[in-house]
Coordinates of C-alpha atoms in Angstrom, one line a residue:
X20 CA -9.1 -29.4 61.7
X21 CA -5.9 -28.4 59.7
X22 CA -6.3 -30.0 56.5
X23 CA -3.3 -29.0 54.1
X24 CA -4.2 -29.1 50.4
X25 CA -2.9 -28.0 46.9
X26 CA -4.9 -25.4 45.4
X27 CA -7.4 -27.1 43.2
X28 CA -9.4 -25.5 40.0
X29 CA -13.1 -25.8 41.1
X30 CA -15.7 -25.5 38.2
X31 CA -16.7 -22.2 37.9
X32 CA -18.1 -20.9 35.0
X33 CA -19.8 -17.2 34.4
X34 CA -22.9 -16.1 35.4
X35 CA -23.7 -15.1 31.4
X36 CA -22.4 -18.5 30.7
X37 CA -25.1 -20.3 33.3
X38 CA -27.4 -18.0 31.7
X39 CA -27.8 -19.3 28.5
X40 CA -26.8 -23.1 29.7
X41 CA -30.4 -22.6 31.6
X42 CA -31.8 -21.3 28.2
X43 CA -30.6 -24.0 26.2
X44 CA -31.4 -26.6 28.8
X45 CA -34.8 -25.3 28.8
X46 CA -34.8 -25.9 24.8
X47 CA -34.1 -22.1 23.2
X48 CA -32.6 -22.5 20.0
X49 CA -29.3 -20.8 19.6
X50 CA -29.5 -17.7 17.1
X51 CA -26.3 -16.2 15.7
X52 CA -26.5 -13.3 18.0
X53 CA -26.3 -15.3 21.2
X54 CA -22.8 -17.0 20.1
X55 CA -21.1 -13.7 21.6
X56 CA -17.2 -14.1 22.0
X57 CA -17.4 -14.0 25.8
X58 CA -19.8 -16.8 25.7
X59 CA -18.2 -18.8 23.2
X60 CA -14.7 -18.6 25.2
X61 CA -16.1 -19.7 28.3
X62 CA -17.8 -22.5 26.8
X63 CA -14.3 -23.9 24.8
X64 CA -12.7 -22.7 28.5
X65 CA -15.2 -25.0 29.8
X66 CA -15.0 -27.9 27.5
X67 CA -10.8 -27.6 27.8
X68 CA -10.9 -28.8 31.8
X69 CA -14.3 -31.3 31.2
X70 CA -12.4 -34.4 31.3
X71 CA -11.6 -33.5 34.9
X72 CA -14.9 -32.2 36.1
X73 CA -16.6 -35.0 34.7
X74 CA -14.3 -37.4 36.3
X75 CA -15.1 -38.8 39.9
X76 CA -13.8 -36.7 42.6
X77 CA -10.3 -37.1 43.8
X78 CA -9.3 -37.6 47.6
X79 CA -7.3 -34.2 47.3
X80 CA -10.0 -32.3 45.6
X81 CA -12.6 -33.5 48.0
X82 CA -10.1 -32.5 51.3
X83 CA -9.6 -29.3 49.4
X84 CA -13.4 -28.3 49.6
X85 CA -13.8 -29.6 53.0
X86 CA -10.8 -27.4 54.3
X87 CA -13.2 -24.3 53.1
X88 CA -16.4 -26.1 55.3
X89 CA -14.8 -26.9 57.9
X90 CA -14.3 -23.1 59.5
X91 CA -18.3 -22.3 58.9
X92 CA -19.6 -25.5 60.6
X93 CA -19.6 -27.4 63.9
X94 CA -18.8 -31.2 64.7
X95 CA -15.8 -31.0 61.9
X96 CA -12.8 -33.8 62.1
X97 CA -10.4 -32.4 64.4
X98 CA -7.2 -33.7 62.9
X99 CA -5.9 -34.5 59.5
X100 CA -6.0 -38.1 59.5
X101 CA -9.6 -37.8 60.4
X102 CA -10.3 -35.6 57.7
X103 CA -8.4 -38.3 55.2
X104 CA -10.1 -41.3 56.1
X105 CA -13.7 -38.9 55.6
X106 CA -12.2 -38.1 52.6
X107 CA -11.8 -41.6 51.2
X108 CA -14.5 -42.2 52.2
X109 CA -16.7 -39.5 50.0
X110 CA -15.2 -40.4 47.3
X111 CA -15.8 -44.3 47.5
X112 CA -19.6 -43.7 48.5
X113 CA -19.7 -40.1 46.0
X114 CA -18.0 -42.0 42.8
X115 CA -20.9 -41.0 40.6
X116 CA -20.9 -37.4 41.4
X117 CA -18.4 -35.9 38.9
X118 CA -15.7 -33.7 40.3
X119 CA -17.4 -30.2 39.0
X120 CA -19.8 -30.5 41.8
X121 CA -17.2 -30.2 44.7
X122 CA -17.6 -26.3 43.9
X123 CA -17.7 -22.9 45.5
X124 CA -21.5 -22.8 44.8
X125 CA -22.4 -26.4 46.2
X126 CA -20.2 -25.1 49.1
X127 CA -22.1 -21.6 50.3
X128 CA -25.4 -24.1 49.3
X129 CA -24.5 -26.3 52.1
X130 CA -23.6 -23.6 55.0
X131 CA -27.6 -21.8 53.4
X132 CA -29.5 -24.6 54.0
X133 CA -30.4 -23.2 57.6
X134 CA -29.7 -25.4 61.4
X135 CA -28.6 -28.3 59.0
X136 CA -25.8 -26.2 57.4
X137 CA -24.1 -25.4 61.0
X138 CA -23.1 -28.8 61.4
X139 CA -20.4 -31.2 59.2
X140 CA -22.4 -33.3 56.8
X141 CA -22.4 -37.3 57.1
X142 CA -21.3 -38.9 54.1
X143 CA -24.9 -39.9 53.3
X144 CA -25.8 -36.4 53.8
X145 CA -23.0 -34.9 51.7
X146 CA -23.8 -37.6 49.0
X147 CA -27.7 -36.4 48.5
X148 CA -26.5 -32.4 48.6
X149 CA -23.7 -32.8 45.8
X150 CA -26.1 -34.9 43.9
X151 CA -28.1 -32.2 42.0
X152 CA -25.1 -30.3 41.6
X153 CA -23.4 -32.7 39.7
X154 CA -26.0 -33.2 37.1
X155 CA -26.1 -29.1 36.7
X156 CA -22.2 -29.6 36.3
X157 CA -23.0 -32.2 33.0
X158 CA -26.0 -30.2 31.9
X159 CA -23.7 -26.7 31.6
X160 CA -20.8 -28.9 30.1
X161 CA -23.2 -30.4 27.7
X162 CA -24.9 -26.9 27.1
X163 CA -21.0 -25.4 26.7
X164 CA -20.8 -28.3 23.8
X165 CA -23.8 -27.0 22.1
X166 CA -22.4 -23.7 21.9
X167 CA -19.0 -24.2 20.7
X168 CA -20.6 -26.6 18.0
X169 CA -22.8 -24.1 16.9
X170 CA -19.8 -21.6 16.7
X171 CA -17.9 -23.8 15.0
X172 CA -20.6 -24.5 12.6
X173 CA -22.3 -21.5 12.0
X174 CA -21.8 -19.4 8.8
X175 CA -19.6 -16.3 8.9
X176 CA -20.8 -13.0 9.6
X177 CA -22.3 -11.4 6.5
X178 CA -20.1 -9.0 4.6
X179 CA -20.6 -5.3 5.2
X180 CA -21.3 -3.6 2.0
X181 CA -18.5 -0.7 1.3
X182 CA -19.7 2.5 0.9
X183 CA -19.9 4.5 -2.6
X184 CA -16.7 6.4 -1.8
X185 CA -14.8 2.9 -0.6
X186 CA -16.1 1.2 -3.9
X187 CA -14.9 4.7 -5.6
X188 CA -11.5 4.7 -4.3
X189 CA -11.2 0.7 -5.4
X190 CA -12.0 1.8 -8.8
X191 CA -9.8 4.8 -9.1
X192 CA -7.0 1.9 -7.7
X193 CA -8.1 -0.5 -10.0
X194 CA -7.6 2.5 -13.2
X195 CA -4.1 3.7 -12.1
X196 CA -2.9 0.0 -11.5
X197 CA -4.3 -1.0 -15.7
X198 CA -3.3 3.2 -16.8
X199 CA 0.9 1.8 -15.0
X200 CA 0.4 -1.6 -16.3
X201 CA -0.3 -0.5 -20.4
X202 CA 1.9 2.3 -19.7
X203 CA 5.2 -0.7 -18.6
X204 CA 4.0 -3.0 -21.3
X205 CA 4.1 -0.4 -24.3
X206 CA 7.4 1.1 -22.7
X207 CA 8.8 -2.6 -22.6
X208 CA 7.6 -3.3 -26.5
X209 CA 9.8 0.0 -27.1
X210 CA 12.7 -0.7 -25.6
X211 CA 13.2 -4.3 -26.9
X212 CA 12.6 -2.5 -30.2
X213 CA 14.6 0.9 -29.9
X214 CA 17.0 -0.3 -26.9
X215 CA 19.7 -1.8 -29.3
X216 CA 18.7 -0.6 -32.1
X217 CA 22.2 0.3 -34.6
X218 CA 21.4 2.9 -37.8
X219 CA 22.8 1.8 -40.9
X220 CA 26.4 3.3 -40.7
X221 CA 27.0 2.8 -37.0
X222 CA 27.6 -1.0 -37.2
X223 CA 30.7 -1.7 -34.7
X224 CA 31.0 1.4 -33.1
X225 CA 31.0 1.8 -29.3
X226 CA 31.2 4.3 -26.6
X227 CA 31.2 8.1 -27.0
X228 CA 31.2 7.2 -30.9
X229 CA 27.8 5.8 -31.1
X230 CA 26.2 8.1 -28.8
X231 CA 27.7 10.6 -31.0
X232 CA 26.3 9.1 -34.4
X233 CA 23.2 8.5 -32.7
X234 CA 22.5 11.8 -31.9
X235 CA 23.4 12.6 -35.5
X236 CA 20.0 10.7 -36.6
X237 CA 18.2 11.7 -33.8
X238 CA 16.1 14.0 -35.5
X239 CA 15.4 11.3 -38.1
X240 CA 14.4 8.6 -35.6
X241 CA 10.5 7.8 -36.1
X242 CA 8.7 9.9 -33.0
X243 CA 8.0 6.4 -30.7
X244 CA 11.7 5.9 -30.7
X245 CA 13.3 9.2 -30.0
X246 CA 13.1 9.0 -26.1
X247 CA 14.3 6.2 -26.0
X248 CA 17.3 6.4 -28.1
X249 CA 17.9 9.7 -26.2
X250 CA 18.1 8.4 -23.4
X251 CA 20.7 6.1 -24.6
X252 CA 22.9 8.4 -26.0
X253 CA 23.1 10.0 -22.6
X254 CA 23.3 6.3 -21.2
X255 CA 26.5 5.9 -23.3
X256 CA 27.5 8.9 -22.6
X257 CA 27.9 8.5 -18.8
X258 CA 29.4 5.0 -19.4
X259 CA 32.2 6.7 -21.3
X260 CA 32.8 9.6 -18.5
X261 CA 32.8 6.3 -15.8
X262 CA 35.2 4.6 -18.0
X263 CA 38.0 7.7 -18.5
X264 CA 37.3 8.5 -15.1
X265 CA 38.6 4.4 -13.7
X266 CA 41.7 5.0 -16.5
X267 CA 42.4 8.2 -15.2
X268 CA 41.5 9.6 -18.4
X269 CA 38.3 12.7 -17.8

């Protein structure tokens, strides 16, 4: 028989995966520790193609798991329009069995079987060996739900409790980022204070004649204002130099 078909995904999930479908089927309740990532992705992996393995079994899915029988057994149609109308056949007489069944496992189950296995099953006899494996496909895709709603609904991990040196380094953080933020706050309070600040005497001068008067009073400025009126004078200072320098003046 040469039976041409499209490659077709078959349902085939992990053997960890089956695992614990079998232990939920058989009523184990799901603990934290069994939703491991790997099982959890195969079961949303699972869940993201069940519409299709649920569904009845197409003509081209059912021709492309014959094409894999036919070379293993005797008696098989021997031409491509034979295969079809067997085909249509299967899937009128199989539309109960969902499409998961028509598997690689259901497959190597039927060429196992012994004498029967040697020879290319009737429709009947293809009907009654996909039959259990289509109910094992809707136990695993309702076992895959389970787990994916347990995921999804179980709490999150618990928090891991730092270490004395992590919750050390936090509070030495926490002390330099308060020590910077009083430091900017008082340093702001000066400046709006000291920043602008004109001595009686200096009203309307500018330029190197401020910084020049200012540094006069310096020494009489009140302590919390003398940096900061220092660093003004040299402020104005440089301001000055700029300016000669653009006039071609320095």
């Amino acid at each position: 028989m040469n039976m041409i078909a499209k490659p077709v995904q078959l349902f085939r999930p992990s053997a960890d995966f089956a695992a614990i479908g079998d232990l939920i089927r058989g009523g184990m309740p799901l603990a934290r520790r069994d939703l491991t990532e790997s099982r959890v992705s195969a079961a949303r992996s699972v869940l993201g193609r069940a519409d299709f393995f649920l569904a009845p079994a197409s003509a081209h899915l059912v021709l492309a798991w014959l094409k894999n029988l036919a070379p293993l057994v005797r008696n098989a149609p021997a031409s491509q329009a034979a295969a079809e109308v067997y085909a249509r056949q299967a899937v009128e007489i199989c539309d109960d069995i969902p499409a998961g069944a028509f598997n690689e496992e259901s497959r190597k189950a039927w060429i196992k079987q012994g004498e029967k296995g040697t020879w290319w099953p009737s429709v009947a006899e293809l009907y009654a060996h996909l039959k259990p494996f289509g109910e094992r496909v809707k136990r695993e895709i309702g076992a895959a739900r389970k787990i994916v709603d347990a995921a999804d609904k179980s709490p999150p991990a618990p928090r891991r409790r730092p270490s004395d040196a992590e919750r050390e380094a936090v509070t030495k953080t926490l002390e330099t980022l308060r020590s910077w933020q009083a430091t900017s706050i008082a340093r702001e309070a000066l400046e709006r204070k000291w920043g602008s600040w004109m001595p009686e005497g200096a009203e309307g001068l500018s330029g190197d004649d401020l910084a020049a008067f200012l540094e006069r009073v310096l020494d009489d400025v009140p302590e919390e204002g003398k940096k900061i009126t220092a660093e003004r004078i040299a402020m104005l200072k440089r301001a000055s130099k700029m300016a000669r320098m653009i006039e071609g003046r320095a």
